[in-house]
Short mmCIF file of C-alpha atoms and ligand atoms in Angstrom, two decimals:
data_model
loop_
_atom_site.label_atom_id
_atom_site.label_comp_id
_atom_site.label_asym_id
_atom_site.label_seq_id
_atom_site.Cartn_x
_atom_site.Cartn_y
_atom_site.Cartn_z
CA UNK A 22 14.80 -12.67 -4.00
CA UNK A 23 15.64 -9.15 -3.12
CA UNK A 24 13.92 -6.13 -4.58
CA UNK A 25 16.03 -3.34 -3.38
CA UNK A 26 14.32 -0.29 -4.75
CA UNK A 27 10.71 0.56 -5.27
CA UNK A 28 11.23 3.99 -6.66
CA UNK A 29 13.02 3.42 -9.88
CA UNK A 30 11.01 5.95 -11.87
CA UNK A 31 13.90 8.33 -11.93
CA UNK A 32 16.67 5.78 -12.08
CA UNK A 33 18.71 6.74 -15.08
CA UNK A 34 20.38 3.38 -15.13
CA UNK A 35 17.12 1.67 -15.68
CA UNK A 36 17.14 -1.10 -18.21
CA UNK A 37 14.43 -1.65 -20.71
CA UNK A 38 13.85 -4.28 -23.32
CA UNK A 39 16.12 -2.65 -25.84
CA UNK A 40 19.07 -3.18 -23.51
CA UNK A 41 18.43 -6.85 -23.45
CA UNK A 42 18.70 -9.28 -26.31
CA UNK A 43 15.82 -11.65 -25.78
CA UNK A 44 16.15 -15.24 -26.78
CA UNK A 45 14.02 -16.10 -29.76
CA UNK A 46 10.63 -17.20 -28.56
CA UNK A 47 9.82 -20.57 -30.13
CA UNK A 48 6.10 -19.92 -29.68
CA UNK A 49 6.20 -16.71 -31.69
CA UNK A 50 4.72 -17.55 -35.03
CA UNK A 51 4.19 -14.08 -36.41
CA UNK A 52 6.79 -11.52 -37.29
CA UNK A 53 7.68 -9.22 -34.41
CA UNK A 54 6.91 -6.03 -36.30
CA UNK A 55 3.32 -7.12 -36.84
CA UNK A 56 2.78 -8.22 -33.28
CA UNK A 57 4.11 -5.14 -31.62
CA UNK A 58 1.56 -2.42 -32.30
CA UNK A 59 -1.59 -4.17 -31.13
CA UNK A 60 -0.05 -6.44 -28.52
CA UNK A 61 -3.00 -8.71 -29.13
CA UNK A 62 -1.11 -11.52 -27.49
CA UNK A 63 -0.45 -9.59 -24.30
CA UNK A 64 -1.15 -11.42 -21.07
CA UNK A 65 -2.23 -9.97 -17.76
CA UNK A 66 0.20 -10.24 -14.85
CA UNK A 67 0.38 -8.95 -11.28
CA UNK A 68 3.37 -6.89 -10.25
CA UNK A 69 4.87 -8.40 -7.09
CA UNK A 70 7.91 -6.21 -6.66
CA UNK A 71 10.61 -4.26 -8.42
CA UNK A 72 14.38 -4.24 -8.18
CA UNK A 73 16.34 -1.66 -10.17
CA UNK A 74 14.15 -1.64 -13.24
CA UNK A 75 13.45 -5.37 -13.21
CA UNK A 76 9.97 -6.34 -12.14
CA UNK A 77 8.79 -9.64 -10.68
CA UNK A 78 5.34 -10.29 -12.09
CA UNK A 79 2.99 -13.17 -11.49
CA UNK A 80 1.46 -14.73 -14.58
CA UNK A 81 -1.31 -17.32 -14.94
CA UNK A 82 -2.38 -16.42 -11.43
CA UNK A 83 -4.36 -19.15 -9.66
CA UNK A 84 -3.71 -21.63 -12.43
CA UNK A 85 -1.61 -24.76 -12.18
CA UNK A 86 1.31 -23.14 -13.99
CA UNK A 87 1.19 -19.88 -12.04
CA UNK A 88 4.72 -18.49 -12.02
CA UNK A 89 6.71 -15.40 -11.18
CA UNK A 90 8.62 -14.12 -14.18
CA UNK A 91 10.90 -11.17 -14.76
CA UNK A 92 9.77 -8.24 -16.86
CA UNK A 93 11.09 -4.89 -17.98
CA UNK A 94 9.01 -1.97 -19.00
CA UNK A 95 8.54 -1.04 -22.62
CA UNK A 96 9.89 2.30 -23.70
CA UNK A 97 6.43 3.77 -24.06
CA UNK A 98 5.82 3.21 -20.33
CA UNK A 99 9.10 4.72 -19.29
CA UNK A 100 7.55 7.82 -17.73
CA UNK A 101 4.78 6.03 -15.90
CA UNK A 102 5.22 4.58 -12.46
CA UNK A 103 4.52 0.87 -12.24
CA UNK A 104 4.18 -0.34 -8.68
CA UNK A 105 3.49 -3.39 -6.61
CA UNK A 106 -0.11 -4.45 -7.08
CA UNK A 107 -0.39 -3.14 -10.62
CA UNK A 108 -1.94 -5.39 -13.25
CA UNK A 109 0.13 -5.10 -16.37
CA UNK A 110 0.00 -6.48 -19.89
CA UNK A 111 3.11 -8.43 -20.75
CA UNK A 112 4.42 -9.73 -24.05
CA UNK A 113 7.47 -11.64 -25.15
CA UNK A 114 8.94 -14.61 -23.36
CA UNK A 115 6.62 -15.38 -20.45
CA UNK A 116 8.00 -18.86 -19.85
CA UNK A 117 9.85 -17.73 -16.76
CA UNK A 118 12.83 -19.86 -17.81
CA UNK A 119 16.22 -18.87 -16.47
CA UNK A 120 17.56 -15.81 -18.25
CA UNK A 121 14.32 -14.88 -19.99
CA UNK A 122 12.69 -11.47 -19.85
CA UNK A 123 9.20 -10.39 -20.75
CA UNK A 124 8.13 -6.86 -21.50
CA UNK A 125 5.35 -4.81 -19.95
CA UNK A 126 3.45 -2.90 -22.61
CA UNK A 127 0.48 -1.57 -20.67
CA UNK A 128 -0.99 -0.92 -17.24
CA UNK A 129 -4.55 -1.98 -16.51
CA UNK A 130 -6.87 0.61 -14.93
CA UNK A 131 -6.27 0.79 -11.17
CA UNK A 132 -9.03 0.22 -8.64
CA UNK A 133 -7.10 2.24 -6.05
CA UNK A 134 -3.80 4.03 -5.86
CA UNK A 135 -2.00 4.77 -2.61
CA UNK A 136 0.42 7.63 -2.89
CA UNK A 137 2.06 10.24 -0.79
CA UNK A 138 2.91 13.79 -1.64
CA UNK A 139 6.31 15.29 -1.63
CA UNK A 140 7.18 16.50 1.86
CA UNK A 141 10.09 17.79 3.93
CA UNK A 142 12.02 14.55 3.70
CA UNK A 143 11.30 13.71 0.09
CA UNK A 144 10.72 16.17 -2.72
CA UNK A 145 9.10 13.68 -5.05
CA UNK A 146 5.51 12.46 -5.02
CA UNK A 147 5.58 8.69 -4.69
CA UNK A 148 3.13 6.13 -5.84
CA UNK A 149 3.31 3.38 -3.26
CA UNK A 150 0.86 0.59 -4.09
CA UNK A 151 -1.84 -0.03 -6.68
CA UNK A 152 -5.11 -1.92 -6.28
CA UNK A 153 -4.97 -2.42 -2.52
CA UNK A 154 -8.43 -2.42 -0.95
CA UNK A 155 -7.29 -2.51 2.70
CA UNK A 156 -4.56 -0.86 4.73
CA UNK A 157 -3.34 -2.47 7.94
CA UNK A 158 -1.76 0.22 10.06
CA UNK A 159 0.77 -1.28 12.46
CA UNK A 160 1.62 0.67 15.58
CA UNK A 161 3.34 -0.44 18.80
CA UNK A 162 1.87 0.08 22.27
CA UNK A 163 5.42 1.07 23.29
CA UNK A 164 8.97 1.05 21.89
CA UNK A 165 8.48 3.09 19.78
CA UNK A 166 5.86 5.14 21.61
CA UNK A 167 2.61 5.30 19.59
CA UNK A 168 1.66 8.61 18.05
CA UNK A 169 -1.99 9.20 17.22
CA UNK A 170 -1.07 11.91 14.70
CA UNK A 171 1.00 9.50 12.65
CA UNK A 172 -1.82 6.97 12.63
CA UNK A 173 -4.19 9.77 11.62
CA UNK A 174 -2.03 10.48 8.61
CA UNK A 175 -2.14 6.86 7.52
CA UNK A 176 -5.91 6.81 8.00
CA UNK A 177 -6.32 9.94 5.90
CA UNK A 178 -4.20 8.50 3.09
CA UNK A 179 -6.31 5.33 3.18
CA UNK A 180 -9.67 7.08 3.28
CA UNK A 181 -8.60 9.43 0.51
CA UNK A 182 -7.64 6.47 -1.68
CA UNK A 183 -10.89 4.70 -0.75
CA UNK A 184 -8.97 1.94 0.98
CA UNK A 185 -10.47 0.42 4.14
CA UNK A 186 -8.19 0.97 7.12
CA UNK A 187 -7.52 -1.63 9.84
CA UNK A 188 -5.35 -1.10 12.92
CA UNK A 189 -3.11 -3.49 14.81
CA UNK A 190 -1.41 -2.47 18.04
CA UNK A 191 1.65 -4.64 18.69
CA UNK A 192 3.76 -5.10 21.82
CA UNK A 193 0.77 -5.03 24.15
CA UNK A 194 3.00 -7.10 26.45
CA UNK A 195 4.96 -3.87 27.01
CA UNK A 196 2.12 -1.41 27.60
CA UNK A 197 -1.64 -1.17 27.85
CA UNK A 198 -2.95 0.36 24.62
CA UNK A 199 -6.40 1.38 25.93
CA UNK A 200 -5.68 5.07 26.30
CA UNK A 201 -4.07 5.28 22.89
CA UNK A 202 -6.97 3.39 21.33
CA UNK A 203 -9.38 5.91 22.82
CA UNK A 204 -8.28 8.30 20.06
CA UNK A 205 -9.92 6.08 17.47
CA UNK A 206 -13.15 5.25 19.26
CA UNK A 207 -15.19 7.34 16.85
CA UNK A 208 -13.89 5.62 13.75
CA UNK A 209 -15.34 2.62 12.03
CA UNK A 210 -12.03 0.84 12.42
CA UNK A 211 -11.39 -2.83 13.09
CA UNK A 212 -8.68 -3.04 15.76
CA UNK A 213 -6.39 -5.98 16.61
CA UNK A 214 -3.96 -6.21 19.48
CA UNK A 215 -0.83 -8.32 19.38
CA UNK A 216 1.72 -9.41 21.97
CA UNK A 217 5.05 -11.19 21.71
CA UNK A 218 3.62 -14.55 22.71
CA UNK A 219 0.11 -13.97 21.45
CA UNK A 220 -0.14 -12.77 17.89
CA UNK A 221 -3.67 -12.77 16.49
CA UNK A 222 -2.57 -14.48 13.29
CA UNK A 223 -5.85 -16.25 12.62
CA UNK A 224 -8.01 -13.21 13.38
CA UNK A 225 -5.96 -10.94 11.14
CA UNK A 226 -5.88 -13.75 8.57
CA UNK A 227 -9.66 -13.75 8.36
CA UNK A 228 -9.56 -10.04 7.54
CA UNK A 229 -7.00 -10.67 4.78
CA UNK A 230 -8.98 -13.28 2.88
CA UNK A 231 -10.13 -12.05 -0.50
CA UNK A 232 -8.35 -8.70 -0.13
CA UNK A 233 -5.13 -6.95 -1.05
CA UNK A 234 -3.94 -5.45 2.21
CA UNK A 235 -1.08 -3.01 2.35
CA UNK A 236 0.83 -3.05 5.66
CA UNK A 237 2.21 0.29 6.81
CA UNK A 238 4.01 1.37 9.95
CA UNK A 239 7.03 3.15 11.33
CA UNK A 240 10.12 0.95 11.55
CA UNK A 241 10.51 -0.97 14.78
CA UNK A 242 6.81 -1.47 15.44
CA UNK A 243 6.96 -5.19 14.67
CA UNK A 244 5.53 -5.13 11.16
CA UNK A 245 8.07 -7.61 9.77
CA UNK A 246 7.46 -9.92 12.71
CA UNK A 247 3.78 -9.80 11.87
CA UNK A 248 4.29 -10.36 8.14
CA UNK A 249 6.50 -13.37 8.89
CA UNK A 250 3.88 -14.83 11.20
CA UNK A 251 1.20 -14.44 8.54
CA UNK A 252 3.36 -15.42 5.56
CA UNK A 253 6.21 -17.63 6.83
CA UNK A 254 7.80 -17.80 3.36
CA UNK A 255 8.23 -14.01 3.34
CA UNK A 256 11.24 -14.22 5.66
CA UNK A 257 11.35 -10.49 6.28
CA UNK A 258 14.39 -9.55 8.32
CA UNK A 259 13.47 -8.29 11.76
CA UNK A 260 14.94 -6.23 14.52
CA UNK A 261 18.09 -4.82 12.95
CA UNK A 262 17.10 -1.24 12.48
CA UNK A 263 19.61 1.53 12.64
CA UNK A 264 17.70 4.21 14.52
CA UNK A 265 19.50 7.00 12.74
CA UNK A 266 19.11 5.98 9.14
CA UNK A 267 16.19 3.60 9.47
CA UNK A 268 18.18 1.32 7.21
CA UNK A 269 20.21 -1.78 7.70
CA UNK A 270 17.65 -4.31 6.66
CA UNK A 271 17.97 -4.62 2.94
CA UNK A 272 15.18 -7.11 2.54
CA UNK A 273 12.69 -4.63 3.94
CA UNK A 274 13.64 -1.67 1.82
CA UNK A 275 11.13 -2.25 -0.93
CA UNK A 276 7.45 -2.89 -1.35
CA UNK A 277 6.60 -6.52 -2.07
CA UNK A 278 3.39 -8.53 -2.46
CA UNK A 279 3.11 -11.87 -0.69
CA UNK A 280 0.35 -14.39 -0.99
CA UNK A 281 -1.36 -15.07 2.31
CA UNK A 282 -2.78 -18.58 2.66
CA UNK A 283 -4.61 -19.39 5.87
CA UNK A 284 -7.33 -21.59 7.24
CA UNK A 285 -10.04 -19.20 6.01
CA UNK A 286 -8.66 -18.66 2.50
CA UNK A 287 -6.16 -16.61 0.56
CA UNK A 288 -5.35 -12.95 0.08
CA UNK A 289 -2.46 -10.61 -0.62
CA UNK A 290 -0.16 -8.99 1.91
CA UNK A 291 1.72 -6.01 0.55
CA UNK A 292 4.59 -5.03 2.79
CA UNK A 293 5.98 -1.53 2.52
CA UNK A 294 9.29 -0.31 3.88
CA UNK A 295 8.94 1.77 7.05
CA UNK A 296 7.20 4.84 5.72
CA UNK A 297 8.54 7.61 7.91
CA UNK A 298 6.31 10.36 6.70
CA UNK A 299 3.15 10.66 4.77
CA UNK A 300 2.83 13.88 2.79
CA UNK A 301 -0.86 14.53 2.32
CA UNK A 302 -0.77 17.47 -0.06
CA UNK A 303 -2.77 15.59 -2.69
CA UNK A 304 -5.61 14.67 -0.35
CA UNK A 305 -9.12 15.95 -0.97
CA UNK A 306 -10.81 16.67 2.40
CA UNK A 307 -14.14 15.70 0.83
CA UNK A 308 -12.86 12.13 0.58
CA UNK A 309 -12.08 12.12 4.29
CA UNK A 310 -15.55 13.43 5.13
CA UNK A 311 -17.05 10.92 2.70
CA UNK A 312 -15.76 8.07 4.84
CA UNK A 313 -18.09 9.21 7.66
CA UNK A 314 -21.31 8.42 5.83
CA UNK A 315 -23.89 9.94 8.20
CA UNK A 316 -21.82 13.04 8.91
CA UNK A 317 -21.27 13.54 5.20
CA UNK A 318 -25.03 13.47 4.66
CA UNK A 319 -25.57 16.13 7.30
CA UNK A 320 -22.84 18.25 5.67
CA UNK A 321 -25.14 18.81 2.70
CA UNK A 322 -26.69 21.65 4.76
CA UNK A 323 -23.37 23.26 5.71
CA UNK A 324 -22.52 26.75 4.45
CA UNK A 325 -20.34 26.77 1.38
CA UNK A 326 -16.68 26.26 2.29
CA UNK A 327 -17.52 25.01 5.78
CA UNK A 328 -14.48 23.53 7.52
CA UNK A 329 -16.65 21.46 9.95
CA UNK A 330 -14.10 22.34 12.64
CA UNK A 331 -15.28 23.28 16.18
CA UNK A 332 -15.23 27.01 15.37
CA UNK A 333 -17.09 26.70 12.04
CA UNK A 334 -20.18 28.97 12.08
CA UNK A 335 -23.50 27.26 11.29
CA UNK A 336 -21.86 23.90 10.59
CA UNK A 337 -24.77 21.54 9.95
CA UNK A 338 -22.84 18.51 11.17
CA UNK A 339 -22.05 20.15 14.51
CA UNK A 340 -25.69 21.21 14.89
CA UNK A 341 -27.05 17.77 14.00
CA UNK A 342 -24.71 16.09 16.45
CA UNK A 343 -25.50 18.62 19.21
CA UNK A 344 -29.22 18.04 18.75
CA UNK A 345 -28.69 14.29 19.04
CA UNK A 346 -30.07 13.67 15.57
CA UNK A 347 -27.21 11.36 14.53
CA UNK A 348 -27.28 8.96 17.45
CA UNK A 349 -25.27 8.45 20.62
CA UNK A 350 -21.94 7.62 18.95
CA UNK A 351 -21.99 10.68 16.70
CA UNK A 352 -20.05 13.00 19.06
CA UNK A 353 -17.09 10.61 19.06
CA UNK A 354 -17.23 10.29 15.28
CA UNK A 355 -17.35 14.06 14.90
CA UNK A 356 -14.31 14.34 17.17
CA UNK A 357 -12.44 11.88 14.99
CA UNK A 358 -13.47 13.62 11.81
CA UNK A 359 -12.37 16.99 13.18
CA UNK A 360 -9.04 15.59 14.28
CA UNK A 361 -8.43 14.15 10.82
CA UNK A 362 -9.47 17.38 9.13
CA UNK A 363 -7.13 19.32 11.41
CA UNK A 364 -4.25 17.00 10.61
CA UNK A 365 -4.93 17.46 6.96
CA UNK A 366 -5.11 21.23 7.28
CA UNK A 367 -1.57 21.45 8.68
P1 LIG B 30 9.56 -3.59 11.87
O1 LIG B 30 10.68 -2.63 11.76
O2 LIG B 30 8.26 -2.89 12.07
O3 LIG B 30 9.51 -4.57 10.77
O4 LIG B 30 9.79 -4.35 13.26
P2 LIG B 30 10.36 -5.81 13.56
O5 LIG B 30 9.37 -6.86 13.17
O6 LIG B 30 11.74 -5.91 12.99
O7 LIG B 30 10.40 -5.76 15.14
C1 LIG B 30 11.20 -4.81 15.86
C2 LIG B 30 11.54 -5.41 17.20
O8 LIG B 30 10.37 -5.53 18.00
C3 LIG B 30 12.12 -6.81 17.10
O9 LIG B 30 13.17 -6.93 18.02
C4 LIG B 30 10.97 -7.72 17.47
O10 LIG B 30 11.39 -8.93 18.05
C5 LIG B 30 10.24 -6.86 18.48
N1 LIG B 30 8.80 -7.20 18.57
C6 LIG B 30 7.94 -7.43 17.55
N2 LIG B 30 6.69 -7.68 18.02
C7 LIG B 30 6.77 -7.61 19.38
C8 LIG B 30 5.80 -7.75 20.42
O11 LIG B 30 4.60 -8.02 20.23
N3 LIG B 30 6.26 -7.58 21.71
C9 LIG B 30 7.56 -7.28 21.98
N4 LIG B 30 7.91 -7.11 23.25
N5 LIG B 30 8.48 -7.13 21.01
C10 LIG B 30 8.10 -7.30 19.72
ZN1 LIG B 31 -19.85 21.87 8.34
#
């Protein structure tokens, strides 16, 4: 299966159900015109991936006849992005038989939505993943050199979307990650380290159970290697990145959900193509502060419009931390908060 494009919203060539003559559905016992408005027979399905206007959706999830079927989007949803992780209502032929197509007629409310703003490299705001509750940020200890700022941007996007961030540092056989990890000491962040011959598959697996975890990272950090170790059936292509274009690995150029099944249980791994940049224009700084519970409480006494940055006059967080009222780890947390707020302010 190859889902080559995850940003088909503006694909003019996109197909919808009217371009496709569906086979008569033997189970349909009411006239089509009557069924269409209410869609009372719609079924819920999980969007696994998308390839040029055709969506792979999982129906009857966790039941004996669970199956991935192909769906197009109904005309009325044409303007709305539908992304990996979305729960959609589908009608029509949901048998999944060869050559059949079902039709998505609605999107269920989303628990979370990970998106990135338009930025220098991409003028369009992109919706990346729906309903993820964790983000695993993958960064290499070396080759490519880790950049704390880039990780900060991922963390901000996660915190803003109310998604719990996790961090894995790969290639620790090449370099010691301690100094780099020092940047994140003040964050409530579960950290894994991984080396060529020692990948913490079971430990990461435990964190995946019962969650939808979106994997993000710059290309070359070993994310595909990690996904393959966790979900052997994923068969993500590894190691053939063109440094100039970042392309050359077609199987990794779209966002796809994979089911993780490990000794501790099951979960969802959502692999994204190497996200090179993360425009944060849509982010609300209050959501970033909100992730630091005790600091956010102290901020109630800040002057209106307080930036909480080191030069902010009368910042109640800075005062509380300086007076030791928030405990011994508070200075490190304040540092982290300020770094994130600075990143955001750029
Ligand atoms: P992706 O672009 O993030 O999906 O990265 P890949 O999984 O394709 O890995 C990029 C390269 O790094 C490949 O040649 C991998 O074999 C290599 N690699 C992945 N993990 C490790 C690691 O822990 N240590 C070392 N030394 N190399 C690794
Ligand atoms: Zn303040």
